[in-house]
mmCIF file of C-alpha atoms in Angstrom:
data_model
loop_
_atom_site.group_PDB
_atom_site.id
_atom_site.type_symbol
_atom_site.label_atom_id
_atom_site.label_comp_id
_atom_site.label_asym_id
_atom_site.label_seq_id
_atom_site.Cartn_x
_atom_site.Cartn_y
_atom_site.Cartn_z
ATOM 1 C CA MET A 13 -1.690 27.894 74.951
ATOM 2 C CA SER A 14 -3.694 25.286 76.159
ATOM 3 C CA ARG A 15 -3.714 23.865 80.193
ATOM 4 C CA SER A 16 -6.090 21.557 81.746
ATOM 5 C CA THR A 17 -6.522 21.634 85.722
ATOM 6 C CA THR A 18 -8.299 20.012 88.462
ATOM 7 C CA HIS A 19 -9.862 20.394 91.440
ATOM 8 C CA SER A 20 -11.532 18.177 93.937
ATOM 9 C CA SER A 21 -13.297 19.203 97.254
ATOM 10 C CA ASP A 22 -15.348 17.383 99.776
ATOM 11 C CA ARG A 23 -19.014 16.658 98.328
ATOM 12 C CA HIS A 24 -21.846 18.185 99.462
ATOM 13 C CA ARG A 25 -25.419 18.839 98.772
ATOM 14 C CA THR A 26 -26.480 21.377 95.841
ATOM 15 C CA PRO A 27 -27.002 24.466 98.204
ATOM 16 C CA ARG A 28 -29.259 27.738 96.955
ATOM 17 C CA THR A 29 -27.478 29.558 94.102
ATOM 18 C CA PRO A 30 -25.194 31.876 95.706
ATOM 19 C CA ARG A 31 -24.911 35.363 94.910
ATOM 20 C CA THR A 32 -21.814 36.195 92.667
ATOM 21 C CA PRO A 33 -19.163 37.728 94.770
ATOM 22 C CA ASP A 34 -17.511 41.017 93.633
ATOM 23 C CA PRO A 35 -14.579 40.268 91.780
ATOM 24 C CA PRO A 36 -11.290 39.460 93.332
ATOM 25 C CA GLU A 37 -8.422 41.582 93.097
ATOM 26 C CA THR A 38 -5.372 40.508 90.962
ATOM 27 C CA SER A 39 -3.154 40.682 93.306
ATOM 28 C CA ARG A 40 -4.754 38.974 96.272
ATOM 29 C CA ALA A 41 -3.554 35.350 97.418
ATOM 30 C CA PRO A 42 -4.351 32.160 95.780
ATOM 31 C CA ASP A 43 -6.475 31.092 98.923
ATOM 32 C CA ALA A 44 -10.624 32.143 98.700
ATOM 33 C CA PRO A 45 -11.510 35.486 98.454
ATOM 34 C CA GLU A 46 -13.497 36.790 101.871
ATOM 35 C CA ALA A 47 -16.774 36.937 99.884
ATOM 36 C CA SER A 48 -16.483 33.263 98.902
ATOM 37 C CA ARG A 49 -16.197 32.395 102.357
ATOM 38 C CA ALA A 50 -19.948 33.001 103.733
ATOM 39 C CA PRO A 51 -21.605 30.591 102.011
ATOM 40 C CA ALA A 52 -19.130 27.510 103.472
ATOM 41 C CA ALA A 53 -20.071 29.086 106.901
ATOM 42 C CA GLN A 54 -23.459 28.260 106.938
ATOM 43 C CA ASP A 55 -22.451 24.587 107.227
ATOM 44 C CA SER A 56 -20.504 24.857 109.951
ATOM 45 C CA ASP A 57 -22.444 23.167 112.464
ATOM 46 C CA HIS A 58 -21.903 19.721 110.170
ATOM 47 C CA GLY A 59 -18.306 19.843 109.210
ATOM 48 C CA PRO A 60 -16.279 21.694 107.407
ATOM 49 C CA ASP A 61 -17.446 19.982 104.012
ATOM 50 C CA GLY A 62 -20.935 19.768 104.651
ATOM 51 C CA SER A 63 -20.908 16.355 104.868
ATOM 52 C CA GLY A 64 -22.559 16.111 107.921
ATOM 53 C CA ALA A 65 -25.387 17.497 106.787
ATOM 54 C CA ARG A 66 -25.856 15.249 103.388
ATOM 55 C CA GLN A 67 -25.562 12.213 105.832
ATOM 56 C CA GLY A 68 -28.173 13.571 107.871
ATOM 57 C CA GLN A 69 -30.269 14.049 104.871
ATOM 58 C CA ASP A 70 -29.468 10.583 103.730
ATOM 59 C CA THR A 71 -30.764 9.614 106.843
ATOM 60 C CA ARG A 72 -34.279 11.025 106.830
ATOM 61 C CA THR A 73 -34.430 9.479 103.528
ATOM 62 C CA ALA A 74 -33.779 6.103 104.650
ATOM 63 C CA VAL A 75 -36.201 6.549 107.297
ATOM 64 C CA THR A 76 -38.705 7.523 105.014
ATOM 65 C CA VAL A 77 -37.981 4.685 102.865
ATOM 66 C CA PHE A 78 -37.983 2.580 106.446
ATOM 67 C CA VAL A 79 -41.407 3.976 106.902
ATOM 68 C CA ALA A 80 -42.794 2.753 103.366
ATOM 69 C CA LEU A 81 -41.479 -0.328 103.633
ATOM 70 C CA GLY A 82 -43.061 -1.231 106.539
ATOM 71 C CA ALA A 83 -46.571 -0.544 105.417
ATOM 72 C CA ASN A 84 -46.094 -1.816 102.234
ATOM 73 C CA VAL A 85 -45.016 -5.012 103.826
ATOM 74 C CA VAL A 86 -48.041 -5.569 105.956
ATOM 75 C CA ILE A 87 -50.255 -3.660 102.774
ATOM 76 C CA ALA A 88 -49.017 -6.590 100.481
ATOM 77 C CA LEU A 89 -49.737 -9.283 102.405
ATOM 78 C CA ALA A 90 -53.572 -7.896 103.579
ATOM 79 C CA LYS A 91 -54.753 -7.001 100.379
ATOM 80 C CA ALA A 92 -52.958 -10.287 98.906
ATOM 81 C CA VAL A 93 -55.205 -12.350 101.438
ATOM 82 C CA GLY A 94 -58.503 -10.113 101.223
ATOM 83 C CA GLY A 95 -57.931 -10.623 97.801
ATOM 84 C CA ILE A 96 -57.816 -14.514 97.751
ATOM 85 C CA PHE A 97 -60.870 -14.391 100.131
ATOM 86 C CA ALA A 98 -63.128 -12.393 98.305
ATOM 87 C CA GLY A 99 -61.689 -12.975 94.626
ATOM 88 C CA SER A 100 -61.215 -9.686 93.513
ATOM 89 C CA PRO A 101 -59.034 -8.662 90.785
ATOM 90 C CA ALA A 102 -58.508 -5.068 91.865
ATOM 91 C CA LEU A 103 -57.649 -5.964 95.490
ATOM 92 C CA LEU A 104 -55.489 -8.604 93.692
ATOM 93 C CA SER A 105 -53.814 -5.809 91.624
ATOM 94 C CA GLU A 106 -53.547 -3.819 94.645
ATOM 95 C CA ALA A 107 -51.441 -6.466 96.255
ATOM 96 C CA ALA A 108 -48.982 -6.733 93.139
ATOM 97 C CA HIS A 109 -48.687 -2.845 93.408
ATOM 98 C CA SER A 110 -47.596 -3.463 97.013
ATOM 99 C CA VAL A 111 -45.355 -6.063 96.528
ATOM 100 C CA ALA A 112 -43.734 -4.318 93.395
ATOM 101 C CA ASP A 113 -43.204 -1.368 95.587
ATOM 102 C CA SER A 114 -41.686 -3.289 98.641
ATOM 103 C CA LEU A 115 -38.755 -4.579 96.462
ATOM 104 C CA ASN A 116 -38.448 -1.363 94.982
ATOM 105 C CA GLU A 117 -37.918 0.214 98.352
ATOM 106 C CA VAL A 118 -35.422 -2.469 99.219
ATOM 107 C CA PHE A 119 -33.601 -1.162 96.054
ATOM 108 C CA LEU A 120 -33.672 2.311 97.237
ATOM 109 C CA LEU A 121 -32.277 1.444 100.437
ATOM 110 C CA ALA A 122 -29.184 -0.411 99.003
ATOM 111 C CA SER A 123 -28.639 2.779 96.625
ATOM 112 C CA LEU A 124 -28.377 5.085 99.588
ATOM 113 C CA LYS A 125 -25.477 3.161 100.939
ATOM 114 C CA ARG A 126 -24.079 2.296 97.257
ATOM 115 C CA SER A 127 -23.814 5.657 96.296
ATOM 116 C CA ARG A 128 -22.018 7.029 99.582
ATOM 117 C CA ARG A 129 -18.818 4.903 98.512
ATOM 118 C CA ALA A 130 -15.420 6.570 98.494
ATOM 119 C CA PRO A 131 -13.901 6.863 94.469
ATOM 120 C CA ASP A 132 -11.491 4.757 93.516
ATOM 121 C CA ASP A 133 -9.081 3.778 90.571
ATOM 122 C CA GLN A 134 -12.077 2.344 88.194
ATOM 123 C CA HIS A 135 -14.758 4.644 89.209
ATOM 124 C CA PRO A 136 -12.374 8.103 89.938
ATOM 125 C CA PHE A 137 -15.422 10.583 90.140
ATOM 126 C CA GLY A 138 -17.357 8.164 92.866
ATOM 127 C CA TYR A 139 -20.603 6.324 93.001
ATOM 128 C CA GLY A 140 -23.157 9.197 92.955
ATOM 129 C CA LYS A 141 -24.742 7.900 90.062
ATOM 130 C CA ASP A 142 -25.405 4.637 91.593
ATOM 131 C CA ARG A 143 -28.439 6.311 93.276
ATOM 132 C CA TYR A 144 -29.965 6.901 89.625
ATOM 133 C CA PHE A 145 -29.316 3.354 88.496
ATOM 134 C CA TRP A 146 -31.365 1.928 91.606
ATOM 135 C CA ALA A 147 -34.100 4.443 91.129
ATOM 136 C CA LEU A 148 -34.569 3.235 87.172
ATOM 137 C CA LEU A 149 -34.531 -0.609 88.293
ATOM 138 C CA ALA A 150 -37.423 0.630 90.590
ATOM 139 C CA ALA A 151 -39.452 2.015 87.490
ATOM 140 C CA VAL A 152 -38.710 -1.175 85.791
ATOM 141 C CA GLY A 153 -40.196 -3.275 88.953
ATOM 142 C CA ILE A 154 -42.927 -0.922 89.004
ATOM 143 C CA PHE A 155 -43.819 -0.949 85.359
ATOM 144 C CA VAL A 156 -43.432 -5.123 85.281
ATOM 145 C CA MET A 157 -44.547 -6.330 88.778
ATOM 146 C CA GLY A 158 -47.401 -3.649 89.054
ATOM 147 C CA GLY A 159 -48.650 -2.350 85.855
ATOM 148 C CA CYS A 160 -48.517 -5.619 83.625
ATOM 149 C CA PHE A 161 -49.834 -7.769 86.373
ATOM 150 C CA SER A 162 -52.811 -5.346 86.778
ATOM 151 C CA PHE A 163 -53.510 -5.300 82.852
ATOM 152 C CA PHE A 164 -53.528 -9.634 83.722
ATOM 153 C CA GLN A 165 -56.208 -9.196 86.176
ATOM 154 C CA GLY A 166 -58.288 -6.498 84.270
ATOM 155 C CA ALA A 167 -58.282 -8.929 81.216
ATOM 156 C CA GLU A 168 -58.663 -12.092 83.244
ATOM 157 C CA ALA A 169 -61.693 -10.478 85.019
ATOM 158 C CA LEU A 170 -63.080 -9.747 81.781
ATOM 159 C CA SER A 171 -62.808 -13.099 80.103
ATOM 160 C CA ALA A 172 -63.803 -15.030 83.141
ATOM 161 C CA GLY A 173 -66.011 -12.974 85.087
ATOM 162 C CA SER A 174 -66.188 -13.388 89.131
ATOM 163 C CA SER A 175 -68.945 -14.453 91.445
ATOM 164 C CA GLU A 176 -69.626 -11.921 94.375
ATOM 165 C CA ASP A 177 -69.139 -12.688 97.455
ATOM 166 C CA HIS A 178 -70.647 -10.038 99.696
ATOM 167 C CA SER A 179 -68.915 -11.163 102.959
ATOM 168 C CA GLY A 180 -65.487 -11.673 101.280
ATOM 169 C CA TYR A 181 -65.940 -8.028 99.263
ATOM 170 C CA LEU A 182 -66.653 -6.167 102.682
ATOM 171 C CA VAL A 183 -63.583 -7.454 104.015
ATOM 172 C CA GLY A 184 -61.791 -6.685 101.105
ATOM 173 C CA LEU A 185 -62.812 -3.130 101.266
ATOM 174 C CA ALA A 186 -61.881 -2.773 105.130
ATOM 175 C CA VAL A 187 -58.582 -3.826 104.247
ATOM 176 C CA LEU A 188 -58.469 -1.299 101.665
ATOM 177 C CA GLY A 189 -59.653 1.282 104.006
ATOM 178 C CA VAL A 190 -56.644 0.497 106.583
ATOM 179 C CA ALA A 191 -54.289 0.424 103.100
ATOM 180 C CA LEU A 192 -55.759 3.778 102.512
ATOM 181 C CA ILE A 193 -54.549 5.201 106.168
ATOM 182 C CA ALA A 194 -51.304 3.254 106.267
ATOM 183 C CA GLU A 195 -50.396 4.486 102.435
ATOM 184 C CA GLY A 196 -52.007 7.957 103.482
ATOM 185 C CA SER A 197 -49.514 8.400 106.664
ATOM 186 C CA SER A 198 -46.127 7.217 104.216
ATOM 187 C CA LEU A 199 -46.942 9.867 102.064
ATOM 188 C CA VAL A 200 -47.082 12.680 104.360
ATOM 189 C CA ARG A 201 -44.029 11.704 105.955
ATOM 190 C CA ALA A 202 -42.346 11.859 102.168
ATOM 191 C CA LEU A 203 -44.419 15.149 101.704
ATOM 192 C CA LEU A 204 -43.151 16.233 104.849
ATOM 193 C CA GLN A 205 -39.269 15.625 103.817
ATOM 194 C CA VAL A 206 -39.969 17.086 100.532
ATOM 195 C CA ARG A 207 -40.993 20.334 101.986
ATOM 196 C CA GLY A 208 -38.212 20.513 104.256
ATOM 197 C CA HIS A 209 -35.642 20.481 101.087
ATOM 198 C CA ALA A 210 -38.113 22.970 99.614
ATOM 199 C CA ARG A 211 -37.090 24.978 102.299
ATOM 200 C CA GLU A 212 -33.795 24.595 102.234
ATOM 201 C CA ALA A 213 -33.079 25.320 98.570
ATOM 202 C CA GLY A 214 -35.271 28.098 99.336
ATOM 203 C CA ARG A 215 -37.853 27.657 96.676
ATOM 204 C CA SER A 216 -41.476 26.751 97.110
ATOM 205 C CA MET A 217 -43.081 22.860 97.570
ATOM 206 C CA ALA A 218 -44.271 21.987 93.825
ATOM 207 C CA THR A 219 -41.177 23.456 92.370
ATOM 208 C CA GLU A 220 -39.394 21.088 94.556
ATOM 209 C CA LEU A 221 -41.412 17.802 93.385
ATOM 210 C CA ARG A 222 -40.405 18.948 89.868
ATOM 211 C CA ARG A 223 -36.776 19.674 90.084
ATOM 212 C CA GLY A 224 -35.823 17.744 93.691
ATOM 213 C CA ASP A 225 -32.153 16.277 93.495
ATOM 214 C CA ASP A 226 -32.461 13.154 95.175
ATOM 215 C CA PRO A 227 -34.398 10.050 93.240
ATOM 216 C CA THR A 228 -34.936 8.531 96.093
ATOM 217 C CA LEU A 229 -37.303 10.581 97.728
ATOM 218 C CA ARG A 230 -39.067 10.995 94.488
ATOM 219 C CA THR A 231 -39.444 7.515 93.778
ATOM 220 C CA VAL A 232 -40.973 6.704 97.288
ATOM 221 C CA LEU A 233 -43.213 9.975 96.764
ATOM 222 C CA ALA A 234 -44.330 8.325 93.236
ATOM 223 C CA GLU A 235 -44.970 5.199 95.094
ATOM 224 C CA ASP A 236 -46.845 6.397 97.824
ATOM 225 C CA SER A 237 -48.966 9.012 95.923
ATOM 226 C CA THR A 238 -49.980 6.147 93.304
ATOM 227 C CA ALA A 239 -50.600 3.642 96.089
ATOM 228 C CA CYS A 240 -53.078 6.170 97.747
ATOM 229 C CA LEU A 241 -54.668 6.754 93.994
ATOM 230 C CA GLY A 242 -54.756 2.910 93.237
ATOM 231 C CA VAL A 243 -56.685 2.388 96.449
ATOM 232 C CA VAL A 244 -58.992 4.801 95.702
ATOM 233 C CA PHE A 245 -59.590 3.004 92.137
ATOM 234 C CA ALA A 246 -60.001 -0.406 93.766
ATOM 235 C CA LEU A 247 -62.428 0.733 96.529
ATOM 236 C CA LEU A 248 -64.502 2.321 93.790
ATOM 237 C CA GLY A 249 -64.683 -0.908 91.326
ATOM 238 C CA MET A 250 -65.070 -3.133 94.600
ATOM 239 C CA TRP A 251 -67.958 -1.215 95.579
ATOM 240 C CA LEU A 252 -69.489 -1.063 92.276
ATOM 241 C CA HIS A 253 -68.957 -4.317 91.749
ATOM 242 C CA MET A 254 -70.841 -5.034 95.082
ATOM 243 C CA LEU A 255 -74.031 -2.656 93.943
ATOM 244 C CA THR A 256 -74.214 -3.423 89.914
ATOM 245 C CA GLY A 257 -72.813 -6.979 90.061
ATOM 246 C CA GLN A 258 -71.165 -6.461 87.386
ATOM 247 C CA VAL A 259 -67.567 -7.004 86.956
ATOM 248 C CA ALA A 260 -66.385 -4.882 84.604
ATOM 249 C CA TYR A 261 -66.255 -2.409 87.080
ATOM 250 C CA GLU A 262 -63.623 -4.032 88.838
ATOM 251 C CA ALA A 263 -61.804 -5.038 85.654
ATOM 252 C CA THR A 264 -61.783 -1.365 84.928
ATOM 253 C CA ALA A 265 -60.197 -0.285 88.351
ATOM 254 C CA SER A 266 -57.239 -2.858 87.396
ATOM 255 C CA PHE A 267 -56.849 -1.214 84.325
ATOM 256 C CA LEU A 268 -56.914 2.322 85.684
ATOM 257 C CA ILE A 269 -54.619 0.978 88.274
ATOM 258 C CA GLY A 270 -52.094 -0.454 85.818
ATOM 259 C CA ALA A 271 -52.106 2.505 83.561
ATOM 260 C CA LEU A 272 -51.301 4.524 86.121
ATOM 261 C CA LEU A 273 -48.482 2.793 87.377
ATOM 262 C CA VAL A 274 -47.162 2.222 83.798
ATOM 263 C CA TYR A 275 -46.831 5.957 83.481
ATOM 264 C CA VAL A 276 -45.386 6.491 86.594
ATOM 265 C CA ALA A 277 -42.687 3.872 86.043
ATOM 266 C CA TYR A 278 -42.190 5.946 82.621
ATOM 267 C CA ARG A 279 -41.653 8.941 84.584
ATOM 268 C CA LEU A 280 -39.075 7.569 86.776
ATOM 269 C CA ALA A 281 -37.163 5.634 84.174
ATOM 270 C CA ARG A 282 -36.869 8.865 81.768
ATOM 271 C CA GLU A 283 -35.477 11.142 84.617
ATOM 272 C CA SER A 284 -33.266 7.897 85.775
ATOM 273 C CA ARG A 285 -31.961 7.986 82.112
ATOM 274 C CA GLY A 286 -31.298 11.804 81.653
ATOM 275 C CA ARG A 287 -28.918 11.551 84.765
ATOM 276 C CA LEU A 288 -27.451 8.313 84.370
ATOM 277 C CA ILE A 289 -26.825 9.296 80.446
ATOM 278 C CA GLY A 290 -25.289 13.035 81.919
ATOM 279 C CA GLU A 291 -27.286 15.549 82.764
ATOM 280 C CA ALA A 292 -26.484 19.460 83.426
ATOM 281 C CA ILE A 293 -26.742 21.006 86.584
ATOM 282 C CA ASP A 294 -29.827 24.126 87.237
ATOM 283 C CA PRO A 295 -29.839 26.390 84.559
ATOM 284 C CA ALA A 296 -29.727 29.057 87.341
ATOM 285 C CA GLN A 297 -26.405 27.546 88.809
ATOM 286 C CA ARG A 298 -25.355 27.208 85.508
ATOM 287 C CA GLN A 299 -25.833 30.836 84.868
ATOM 288 C CA GLU A 300 -24.303 31.890 88.074
ATOM 289 C CA LEU A 301 -20.987 29.672 87.498
ATOM 290 C CA ARG A 302 -21.015 31.529 83.857
ATOM 291 C CA ARG A 303 -21.214 35.042 85.454
ATOM 292 C CA PHE A 304 -18.700 33.896 88.250
ATOM 293 C CA LEU A 305 -16.303 33.004 85.927
ATOM 294 C CA GLU A 306 -16.841 35.910 83.690
ATOM 295 C CA ALA A 307 -16.838 38.361 86.504
ATOM 296 C CA GLN A 308 -12.812 37.641 87.193
ATOM 297 C CA PRO A 309 -10.663 39.993 85.788
ATOM 298 C CA GLU A 310 -8.324 38.036 84.491
ATOM 299 C CA ILE A 311 -10.912 36.633 82.150
ATOM 300 C CA ASP A 312 -11.621 38.018 79.029
ATOM 301 C CA THR A 313 -14.092 35.309 77.568
ATOM 302 C CA VAL A 314 -15.873 31.991 78.769
ATOM 303 C CA THR A 315 -16.193 30.029 75.491
ATOM 304 C CA THR A 316 -17.274 26.839 77.113
ATOM 305 C CA LEU A 317 -19.232 25.914 80.034
ATOM 306 C CA LEU A 318 -20.059 22.100 80.668
ATOM 307 C CA THR A 319 -21.564 20.560 83.717
ATOM 308 C CA MET A 320 -22.596 17.199 84.509
ATOM 309 C CA ARG A 321 -24.423 15.784 87.946
ATOM 310 C CA LEU A 322 -21.765 12.685 89.221
ATOM 311 C CA GLY A 323 -24.756 12.445 92.034
ATOM 312 C CA ASN A 324 -26.834 13.745 94.719
ATOM 313 C CA ASP A 325 -23.880 16.291 96.011
ATOM 314 C CA SER A 326 -21.135 15.960 92.827
ATOM 315 C CA THR A 327 -20.872 17.982 89.971
ATOM 316 C CA LEU A 328 -18.632 18.421 87.409
ATOM 317 C CA VAL A 329 -17.568 21.676 85.883
ATOM 318 C CA ALA A 330 -15.547 21.858 82.661
ATOM 319 C CA ALA A 331 -14.933 25.260 81.192
ATOM 320 C CA ARG A 332 -12.844 26.723 78.607
ATOM 321 C CA VAL A 333 -11.519 30.371 78.881
ATOM 322 C CA ASP A 334 -9.366 32.988 77.352
ATOM 323 C CA LEU A 335 -7.510 34.812 79.783
ATOM 324 C CA VAL A 336 -6.609 38.659 78.979
ATOM 325 C CA PRO A 337 -3.049 38.980 77.429
ATOM 326 C CA GLY A 338 0.210 39.944 79.262
ATOM 327 C CA LEU A 339 -0.199 37.007 82.080
ATOM 328 C CA ASP A 340 3.212 34.670 82.274
ATOM 329 C CA SER A 341 2.467 30.992 83.076
ATOM 330 C CA GLU A 342 3.297 31.784 86.859
ATOM 331 C CA GLU A 343 0.374 34.499 86.811
ATOM 332 C CA VAL A 344 -1.982 31.953 84.901
ATOM 333 C CA GLU A 345 -1.266 29.287 87.523
ATOM 334 C CA GLU A 346 -2.222 31.631 90.578
ATOM 335 C CA VAL A 347 -5.282 32.687 88.637
ATOM 336 C CA LEU A 348 -6.498 29.155 88.002
ATOM 337 C CA VAL A 349 -5.827 28.182 91.545
ATOM 338 C CA ARG A 350 -7.756 31.014 93.255
ATOM 339 C CA VAL A 351 -10.512 30.735 90.721
ATOM 340 C CA LYS A 352 -10.808 27.112 91.717
ATOM 341 C CA THR A 353 -10.636 27.690 95.141
ATOM 342 C CA ALA A 354 -13.316 30.038 95.378
ATOM 343 C CA MET A 355 -15.982 27.872 93.308
ATOM 344 C CA ALA A 356 -15.268 25.336 95.503
ATOM 345 C CA GLU A 357 -16.030 27.392 98.528
ATOM 346 C CA LEU A 358 -19.244 29.016 96.548
ATOM 347 C CA TRP A 359 -20.593 25.915 95.035
ATOM 348 C CA PRO A 360 -19.369 22.843 97.262
ATOM 349 C CA HIS A 361 -21.380 20.536 95.294
ATOM 350 C CA ALA A 362 -18.987 21.476 92.177
ATOM 351 C CA ASP A 363 -15.917 18.706 93.380
ATOM 352 C CA GLN A 364 -14.722 18.506 90.097
ATOM 353 C CA VAL A 365 -13.750 21.388 88.677
ATOM 354 C CA PHE A 366 -11.330 21.738 84.882
ATOM 355 C CA LEU A 367 -10.273 25.030 83.712
ATOM 356 C CA ASP A 368 -8.950 24.802 80.286
ATOM 357 C CA VAL A 369 -6.840 27.764 79.028
ATOM 358 C CA THR A 370 -7.347 28.595 74.962
ATOM 359 C CA ASP A 371 -7.014 31.221 72.520
ATOM 360 C CA ALA A 372 -10.837 32.587 71.511
ATOM 361 C CA SER A 373 -11.320 33.086 68.165
ATOM 362 C CA ALA A 374 -13.806 35.283 66.686
ATOM 363 C CA LYS A 375 -16.486 32.095 66.005
ATOM 364 C CA ASP A 376 -15.662 31.132 69.705
ATOM 365 C CA ARG A 377 -16.565 34.695 70.797
ATOM 366 C CA ALA A 378 -19.626 34.595 68.710
ATOM 367 C CA LYS A 379 -20.531 31.088 70.251
ATOM 368 C CA ALA A 380 -20.035 32.319 73.603
ATOM 369 C CA ARG A 381 -22.525 35.298 73.188
ATOM 370 C CA ALA A 382 -25.098 32.958 72.022
ATOM 371 C CA ASP A 383 -25.042 30.187 74.564
ATOM 372 C CA ARG A 384 -25.054 32.862 77.264
ATOM 373 C CA GLN A 385 -28.160 34.025 75.833
ATOM 374 C CA ALA A 386 -29.793 31.105 75.382
ATOM 375 C CA LEU A 387 -29.055 30.014 79.042
ATOM 376 C CA GLU A 388 -30.953 33.614 80.105
ATOM 377 C CA GLU A 389 -33.903 32.800 78.054
ATOM 378 C CA THR A 390 -33.634 29.375 79.713
ATOM 379 C CA VAL A 391 -33.626 30.439 83.382
ATOM 380 C CA ALA A 392 -36.089 33.380 82.159
ATOM 381 C CA ALA A 393 -38.604 30.680 81.345
ATOM 382 C CA VAL A 394 -37.962 28.748 84.221
ATOM 383 C CA GLU A 395 -38.444 31.357 86.380
ATOM 384 C CA ARG A 396 -42.006 32.061 85.001
ATOM 385 C CA GLU A 397 -42.461 28.565 84.728
ATOM 386 C CA ASP A 398 -41.938 28.336 88.433
ATOM 387 C CA GLY A 399 -43.878 31.476 89.547
ATOM 388 C CA GLY A 400 -46.782 30.171 87.565
ATOM 389 C CA ALA A 401 -47.247 27.199 89.617
#
């Protein structure tokens, strides 16, 4: 017997991993068990579906992006003028860096709005992955406009040399000093938001930096961090050039800025690529989902459990389960409805749930045991990594 059913609920940001409730009684009505209602109640101030909380988080992210955009536009103009006036390759590299960041932040602002569009016939699972696409474009912009131009500036400085004008370089150093203050302010704003997300998720800030769900915020944080480090490189390069008269120091600073941008672009692109292709949710949450299903008295074996991120607040869950013998078709339907309703209450981000009833073979049961063991080992490894962070 094989049957596929679906359930759709409103979207919600990935919450802290809830506790698995006690197995509900078989005779319980198809609505969610009482134990499953508690997590949903935590979001009562933001509406029954938690959409208010998600909109509030997106608003804070948009403010963070606007702050970074405003800082980068002003800084890009100042760096460009100062770089031309001083004839500094390092300062021009930093100007290109700020221009790239400004354009990328426009991309990210577009992603915040486009990813919230409602599902339609062409995109039945919604537009949540739009945010990953725009984050990928931002990574490409960092690589091409920032990294490649910085390498070009460094190579040109080495081949052509440059004549120093100390007055021009003093202006350039002043511009970089102001830029460092502005970039640092934007970085602090992003870090404060990351800290808030870490508190909501119940994990350390270091863990949130590695495993945070919002690609827009991660991109802004990466841009601000590299911007501050890039300004430091440019300051050192210009200062050493002034002291020694050797343009090689500034050329080296340009190369370092280019290498930094290429690395950051690679990391951001790799993360976006993984989620665009189809990435599973956090191993600990997969473990909780599996344990919840296995705890149901009517489910004998969970032979397969697949998950995929559809967006920051949307997850697809597909499970193949073998039910205990003796259930008629009406009881099977009631069990599936009750289980999916409980899952939607406990994990509101799991808004696309598919349960397929199947007859598990001995091979299927062995594979299920192996999958459970592998998942437990993965969760333990992640916990050790987080503990050492």
